[in-house]
Short mmCIF file of C-alpha atoms and ligand atoms in Angstrom, two decimals:
data_model
loop_
_atom_site.label_atom_id
_atom_site.label_comp_id
_atom_site.label_asym_id
_atom_site.label_seq_id
_atom_site.Cartn_x
_atom_site.Cartn_y
_atom_site.Cartn_z
CA UNK A 23 -9.11 -12.82 -12.95
CA UNK A 24 -11.45 -10.35 -11.26
CA UNK A 25 -8.66 -8.29 -9.74
CA UNK A 26 -7.91 -6.13 -12.76
CA UNK A 27 -10.12 -3.17 -11.87
CA UNK A 28 -9.30 0.42 -12.71
CA UNK A 29 -9.83 3.44 -10.47
CA UNK A 30 -10.99 7.03 -11.01
CA UNK A 31 -8.76 10.08 -11.16
CA UNK A 32 -9.95 13.02 -9.09
CA UNK A 33 -8.76 16.61 -8.78
CA UNK A 34 -7.97 17.68 -5.24
CA UNK A 35 -8.59 21.28 -4.20
CA UNK A 36 -6.85 23.11 -1.36
CA UNK A 37 -6.00 26.74 -0.67
CA UNK A 38 -2.33 25.75 -0.54
CA UNK A 39 -2.41 24.40 -4.09
CA UNK A 40 -3.98 27.61 -5.39
CA UNK A 41 -1.42 29.72 -3.49
CA UNK A 42 1.51 27.71 -4.80
CA UNK A 43 0.03 27.38 -8.29
CA UNK A 44 0.19 23.60 -8.47
CA UNK A 45 -2.46 21.16 -9.58
CA UNK A 46 -2.97 17.98 -7.55
CA UNK A 47 -4.81 14.89 -8.73
CA UNK A 48 -5.56 11.71 -6.78
CA UNK A 49 -5.64 8.23 -8.29
CA UNK A 50 -8.40 6.70 -6.18
CA UNK A 51 -7.18 3.13 -5.87
CA UNK A 52 -8.94 3.15 -2.49
CA UNK A 53 -12.20 2.90 -4.43
CA UNK A 54 -11.23 -0.31 -6.21
CA UNK A 55 -12.69 -2.55 -3.51
CA UNK A 56 -13.68 -2.16 0.16
CA UNK A 57 -11.38 -4.94 1.38
CA UNK A 58 -8.97 -5.68 -1.48
CA UNK A 59 -7.41 -2.37 -0.68
CA UNK A 60 -5.87 -0.20 -3.41
CA UNK A 61 -2.41 -1.36 -4.33
CA UNK A 62 -3.06 -4.81 -2.85
CA UNK A 63 -5.53 -5.46 -5.61
CA UNK A 64 -2.92 -4.57 -8.22
CA UNK A 65 -0.21 -6.56 -6.45
CA UNK A 66 -2.35 -9.69 -6.21
CA UNK A 67 -3.43 -9.72 -9.84
CA UNK A 68 -0.45 -11.55 -11.36
CA UNK A 69 0.22 -13.47 -8.15
CA UNK A 70 -3.20 -15.14 -8.27
CA UNK A 71 -2.79 -15.64 -11.99
CA UNK A 72 0.48 -17.45 -11.37
CA UNK A 73 -1.05 -19.59 -8.62
CA UNK A 74 -3.91 -20.58 -10.91
CA UNK A 75 -1.56 -21.42 -13.80
CA UNK A 76 0.42 -23.67 -11.47
CA UNK A 77 -2.77 -25.43 -10.39
CA UNK A 78 -2.50 -24.15 -6.81
CA UNK A 79 -5.74 -23.61 -4.92
CA UNK A 80 -4.53 -22.71 -1.42
CA UNK A 81 -2.94 -19.29 -0.94
CA UNK A 82 -0.59 -18.92 2.03
CA UNK A 83 0.86 -15.64 3.20
CA UNK A 84 2.15 -13.58 6.11
CA UNK A 85 1.42 -10.33 7.90
CA UNK A 86 0.85 -8.38 11.07
CA UNK A 87 -2.47 -8.32 12.92
CA UNK A 88 -3.51 -5.14 11.06
CA UNK A 89 -2.26 -6.24 7.65
CA UNK A 90 -4.13 -4.76 4.67
CA UNK A 91 -2.45 -7.44 2.60
CA UNK A 92 -3.96 -10.33 4.59
CA UNK A 93 -7.44 -8.87 4.39
CA UNK A 94 -7.01 -8.25 0.66
CA UNK A 95 -5.78 -11.80 0.19
CA UNK A 96 -8.63 -13.31 2.22
CA UNK A 97 -11.11 -11.35 0.15
CA UNK A 98 -9.49 -12.02 -3.24
CA UNK A 99 -9.14 -15.72 -2.39
CA UNK A 100 -12.81 -16.02 -1.46
CA UNK A 101 -13.92 -14.17 -4.61
CA UNK A 102 -11.76 -16.28 -6.89
CA UNK A 103 -12.32 -19.74 -5.47
CA UNK A 104 -9.10 -20.20 -3.51
CA UNK A 105 -8.72 -21.17 0.13
CA UNK A 106 -6.34 -19.06 2.20
CA UNK A 107 -4.11 -19.31 5.26
CA UNK A 108 -2.19 -16.56 7.02
CA UNK A 109 0.68 -16.66 9.44
CA UNK A 110 -0.07 -13.71 11.72
CA UNK A 111 2.86 -12.17 13.56
CA UNK A 112 2.54 -12.10 17.36
CA UNK A 113 0.15 -13.51 19.91
CA UNK A 114 -3.50 -14.38 19.30
CA UNK A 115 -5.46 -11.12 19.15
CA UNK A 116 -8.81 -9.94 17.85
CA UNK A 117 -9.46 -6.84 15.77
CA UNK A 118 -11.65 -5.75 12.86
CA UNK A 119 -9.13 -6.77 10.20
CA UNK A 120 -8.70 -10.30 11.54
CA UNK A 121 -12.43 -10.59 12.14
CA UNK A 122 -13.05 -9.90 8.45
CA UNK A 123 -10.27 -12.31 7.46
CA UNK A 124 -12.02 -15.02 9.48
CA UNK A 125 -15.39 -14.17 7.97
CA UNK A 126 -13.78 -14.62 4.56
CA UNK A 127 -12.71 -18.08 5.79
CA UNK A 128 -9.01 -17.39 5.99
CA UNK A 129 -7.28 -19.75 8.40
CA UNK A 130 -5.13 -17.79 10.88
CA UNK A 131 -1.99 -19.22 12.45
CA UNK A 132 -0.61 -16.91 15.14
CA UNK A 133 3.14 -17.12 15.14
CA UNK A 134 5.65 -15.78 17.64
CA UNK A 135 8.07 -13.13 16.38
CA UNK A 136 10.99 -15.54 16.52
CA UNK A 137 9.56 -18.16 14.12
CA UNK A 138 7.85 -15.49 12.03
CA UNK A 139 11.26 -14.30 10.86
CA UNK A 140 11.83 -17.43 8.76
CA UNK A 141 8.86 -17.51 6.42
CA UNK A 142 10.22 -20.23 4.16
CA UNK A 143 10.71 -22.50 7.17
CA UNK A 144 7.17 -21.80 8.40
CA UNK A 145 5.72 -22.56 5.00
CA UNK A 146 7.71 -25.78 4.60
CA UNK A 147 6.99 -26.93 8.13
CA UNK A 148 3.21 -26.54 7.75
CA UNK A 149 2.62 -27.12 4.07
CA UNK A 150 5.38 -29.24 2.54
CA UNK A 151 2.83 -32.06 2.22
CA UNK A 152 0.18 -29.82 0.66
CA UNK A 153 0.54 -29.82 -3.14
CA UNK A 154 -2.12 -27.15 -3.45
CA UNK A 155 -0.32 -24.59 -1.24
CA UNK A 156 1.15 -21.47 -2.88
CA UNK A 157 3.60 -19.16 -1.06
CA UNK A 158 2.93 -15.42 -1.19
CA UNK A 159 5.46 -13.14 0.45
CA UNK A 160 4.44 -10.65 3.15
CA UNK A 161 2.67 -7.65 1.62
CA UNK A 162 2.52 -9.37 -1.78
CA UNK A 163 6.08 -8.15 -2.25
CA UNK A 164 8.12 -9.12 -5.29
CA UNK A 165 8.27 -9.06 -9.07
CA UNK A 166 4.71 -10.22 -9.80
CA UNK A 167 3.38 -7.64 -7.35
CA UNK A 168 5.35 -4.86 -9.03
CA UNK A 169 4.20 -5.99 -12.46
CA UNK A 170 0.57 -5.52 -11.40
CA UNK A 171 1.24 -2.05 -10.00
CA UNK A 172 2.88 -0.95 -13.26
CA UNK A 173 -0.52 -1.32 -14.96
CA UNK A 174 -1.77 1.74 -13.06
CA UNK A 175 0.30 3.94 -15.37
CA UNK A 176 -1.62 2.65 -18.42
CA UNK A 177 -4.83 4.00 -16.90
CA UNK A 178 -3.61 7.61 -16.76
CA UNK A 179 -5.29 9.83 -19.35
CA UNK A 180 -2.50 12.43 -19.19
CA UNK A 181 1.01 12.92 -17.88
CA UNK A 182 2.09 14.49 -14.59
CA UNK A 183 5.26 16.28 -13.49
CA UNK A 184 5.34 14.56 -10.08
CA UNK A 185 3.98 11.36 -8.58
CA UNK A 186 3.73 10.64 -4.83
CA UNK A 187 3.21 7.20 -3.31
CA UNK A 188 3.48 5.61 0.12
CA UNK A 189 5.97 2.81 0.65
CA UNK A 190 6.15 -0.26 2.89
CA UNK A 191 8.00 -2.99 0.98
CA UNK A 192 8.77 -0.83 -2.07
CA UNK A 193 6.97 -3.14 -4.49
CA UNK A 194 4.29 -0.60 -5.44
CA UNK A 195 6.83 2.18 -5.96
CA UNK A 196 9.02 -0.08 -8.10
CA UNK A 197 6.06 -1.10 -10.25
CA UNK A 198 5.01 2.50 -10.79
CA UNK A 199 8.56 3.53 -11.70
CA UNK A 200 8.79 0.62 -14.17
CA UNK A 201 5.44 1.59 -15.65
CA UNK A 202 6.53 5.19 -16.15
CA UNK A 203 9.85 4.24 -17.69
CA UNK A 204 8.21 1.73 -20.07
CA UNK A 205 6.23 4.67 -21.47
CA UNK A 206 9.26 6.98 -21.32
CA UNK A 207 7.37 9.44 -19.12
CA UNK A 208 9.51 12.06 -17.35
CA UNK A 209 7.36 12.11 -14.17
CA UNK A 210 9.44 12.63 -11.01
CA UNK A 211 8.58 9.96 -8.46
CA UNK A 212 8.46 10.69 -4.71
CA UNK A 213 8.40 7.60 -2.52
CA UNK A 214 7.34 8.23 1.09
CA UNK A 215 8.63 5.69 3.59
CA UNK A 216 6.06 4.61 6.17
CA UNK A 217 8.88 2.94 8.10
CA UNK A 218 11.58 4.28 10.37
CA UNK A 219 15.10 4.44 8.89
CA UNK A 220 13.60 3.84 5.48
CA UNK A 221 16.77 4.37 3.46
CA UNK A 222 17.16 0.57 3.06
CA UNK A 223 14.05 0.72 0.88
CA UNK A 224 16.15 2.07 -1.98
CA UNK A 225 17.76 -1.38 -2.36
CA UNK A 226 14.37 -3.09 -2.17
CA UNK A 227 12.98 -0.83 -4.89
CA UNK A 228 16.10 -0.97 -7.08
CA UNK A 229 16.03 -4.80 -7.04
CA UNK A 230 12.65 -4.69 -8.77
CA UNK A 231 13.45 -2.02 -11.38
CA UNK A 232 13.87 -3.15 -14.97
CA UNK A 233 16.64 -0.60 -15.36
CA UNK A 234 18.22 1.93 -13.01
CA UNK A 235 16.06 5.02 -12.46
CA UNK A 236 16.27 8.28 -10.59
CA UNK A 237 13.57 8.83 -7.97
CA UNK A 238 13.31 10.55 -4.62
CA UNK A 239 12.97 8.41 -1.49
CA UNK A 240 11.67 10.56 1.39
CA UNK A 241 12.64 9.12 4.77
CA UNK A 242 11.64 12.06 6.96
CA UNK A 243 7.90 11.47 7.06
CA UNK A 244 7.64 8.25 9.08
CA UNK A 245 6.40 10.00 12.27
CA UNK A 246 8.24 7.59 14.55
CA UNK A 247 7.95 4.43 12.45
CA UNK A 248 5.53 1.89 11.05
CA UNK A 249 1.97 2.42 12.36
CA UNK A 250 3.28 5.18 14.64
CA UNK A 251 1.77 8.64 14.59
CA UNK A 252 2.18 12.01 16.24
CA UNK A 253 -0.52 14.51 17.27
CA UNK A 254 0.53 16.58 14.26
CA UNK A 255 -0.08 13.72 11.82
CA UNK A 256 -3.40 12.80 13.43
CA UNK A 257 -4.66 16.35 13.23
CA UNK A 258 -3.53 16.65 9.60
CA UNK A 259 -5.47 13.46 8.77
CA UNK A 260 -8.60 14.58 10.58
CA UNK A 261 -8.52 17.92 8.81
CA UNK A 262 -7.80 16.36 5.40
CA UNK A 263 -10.72 13.93 5.70
CA UNK A 264 -13.07 16.70 6.87
CA UNK A 265 -12.07 19.04 4.03
CA UNK A 266 -11.91 16.56 1.14
CA UNK A 267 -14.24 13.71 2.04
CA UNK A 268 -11.42 11.34 1.14
CA UNK A 269 -10.53 8.89 3.92
CA UNK A 270 -6.81 8.45 4.55
CA UNK A 271 -5.02 6.49 7.27
CA UNK A 272 -2.11 7.07 9.67
CA UNK A 273 -0.07 4.06 8.48
CA UNK A 274 0.43 4.90 4.81
CA UNK A 275 -1.61 7.47 2.90
CA UNK A 276 -1.75 9.99 5.77
CA UNK A 277 2.05 10.17 5.75
CA UNK A 278 2.13 10.38 1.95
CA UNK A 279 -0.37 13.27 1.80
CA UNK A 280 1.39 15.02 4.68
CA UNK A 281 4.63 14.83 2.68
CA UNK A 282 2.90 16.10 -0.44
CA UNK A 283 1.52 19.15 1.40
CA UNK A 284 4.89 19.82 3.05
CA UNK A 285 6.87 19.57 -0.19
CA UNK A 286 4.45 21.95 -1.90
CA UNK A 287 4.45 24.29 1.09
CA UNK A 288 8.27 24.38 1.14
CA UNK A 289 8.26 25.33 -2.54
CA UNK A 290 9.96 22.06 -3.53
CA UNK A 291 7.31 21.42 -6.17
CA UNK A 292 7.79 24.13 -8.77
CA UNK A 293 4.99 26.54 -9.76
CA UNK A 294 2.84 25.35 -12.63
CA UNK A 295 3.45 21.65 -11.87
CA UNK A 296 0.91 18.88 -11.98
CA UNK A 297 1.12 16.32 -9.20
CA UNK A 298 -0.41 12.84 -9.00
CA UNK A 299 -0.96 11.28 -5.56
CA UNK A 300 -1.62 7.55 -5.49
CA UNK A 301 -4.27 6.74 -2.89
CA UNK A 302 -3.16 3.18 -2.20
CA UNK A 303 -6.19 2.42 0.01
CA UNK A 304 -5.83 1.20 3.57
CA UNK A 305 -8.97 2.52 5.26
CA UNK A 306 -8.77 -0.35 7.78
CA UNK A 307 -5.53 1.23 9.03
CA UNK A 308 -7.57 4.21 10.19
CA UNK A 309 -10.03 1.97 12.03
CA UNK A 310 -7.10 0.18 13.66
CA UNK A 311 -5.99 3.47 15.22
CA UNK A 312 -9.33 5.06 16.03
CA UNK A 313 -8.70 5.28 19.78
CA UNK A 314 -5.80 7.65 19.07
CA UNK A 315 -8.08 10.18 17.41
CA UNK A 316 -10.70 10.53 20.14
CA UNK A 317 -9.02 9.05 23.23
CA UNK A 318 -11.57 10.67 25.55
CA UNK A 319 -14.25 8.49 23.97
CA UNK A 320 -12.27 5.30 24.66
C1 PLP B 1 0.56 -2.12 1.72
C2 PLP B 1 0.30 -0.66 1.53
C3 PLP B 1 1.28 0.22 1.05
C4 PLP B 1 2.70 -0.21 0.83
O1 PLP B 1 2.92 -0.80 -0.41
P1 PLP B 1 4.32 -1.49 -0.74
O2 PLP B 1 4.15 -2.04 -2.07
O3 PLP B 1 4.51 -2.57 0.29
O4 PLP B 1 5.38 -0.47 -0.62
C5 PLP B 1 0.93 1.54 0.84
N1 PLP B 1 -0.33 1.98 1.10
C6 PLP B 1 -1.28 1.17 1.59
C7 PLP B 1 -2.61 1.73 1.90
C8 PLP B 1 -1.00 -0.18 1.82
O5 PLP B 1 -1.97 -0.98 2.31
#
């Protein structure tokens, strides 16, 4: 399978890090592929493997109109000889993400919020007669997804005191925690919820852990909820991109990096520590919110 690609590790410089005597490194999963974004590439690896083993050729999944997962799936399907269908939550809309999905020949079925809630029913209703159809949960969530994310830990050439990652379903975080514990690494994991009232994510993550683990779930950096942002977050992102040349987005990695800077600034990351930030990708999320950055330009 072509999805098993590794990513570079890059040191990040900032006056704050020098002041606080911490070292910050970024795992550039955003560079894995332009459209099979970061962690989605890792999550899809064993999922596509499983589909292939079962002789399935038609990948079916679910997501919102700006879903990085759907675009990743459309792209991975096209590259690997699968066809793909997506149930898209909400009314028929057009945007750059869905445009690319269409270009990659993904079939889109717009689904009202009511029916979208029951994914199994949707799948059965449309595809019970299609032997080739393979169900993939929203966001590539689940055990196979986590298993792929755990492989990131094997790529690390050294150990770190802290690891930061953004969280939507919790699958990526769970995989990383499993990967660290398999190697008995003492790295402290910080999971940053991109969703409002994210404390429920602890159950989602714990379900996927091979054994119980201690980690920190940060629920105070959601900036109003999923795909919501404040002027403060937007200006942090703009400044970060300008200063580092690394593109981050307001949905996931912007919130994660904001949290990382805050935790360091508050002295919660002890002097002399090394910190690893996982850049999970998601550049399309920035494009989806471009009008919020320069509203005067429309
Ligand atoms: C999907 C996504 C996440 C969330 O990953 P989960 O495994 O669902 O927690 C984080 N960052 C980016 C850029 C994503 O696209």
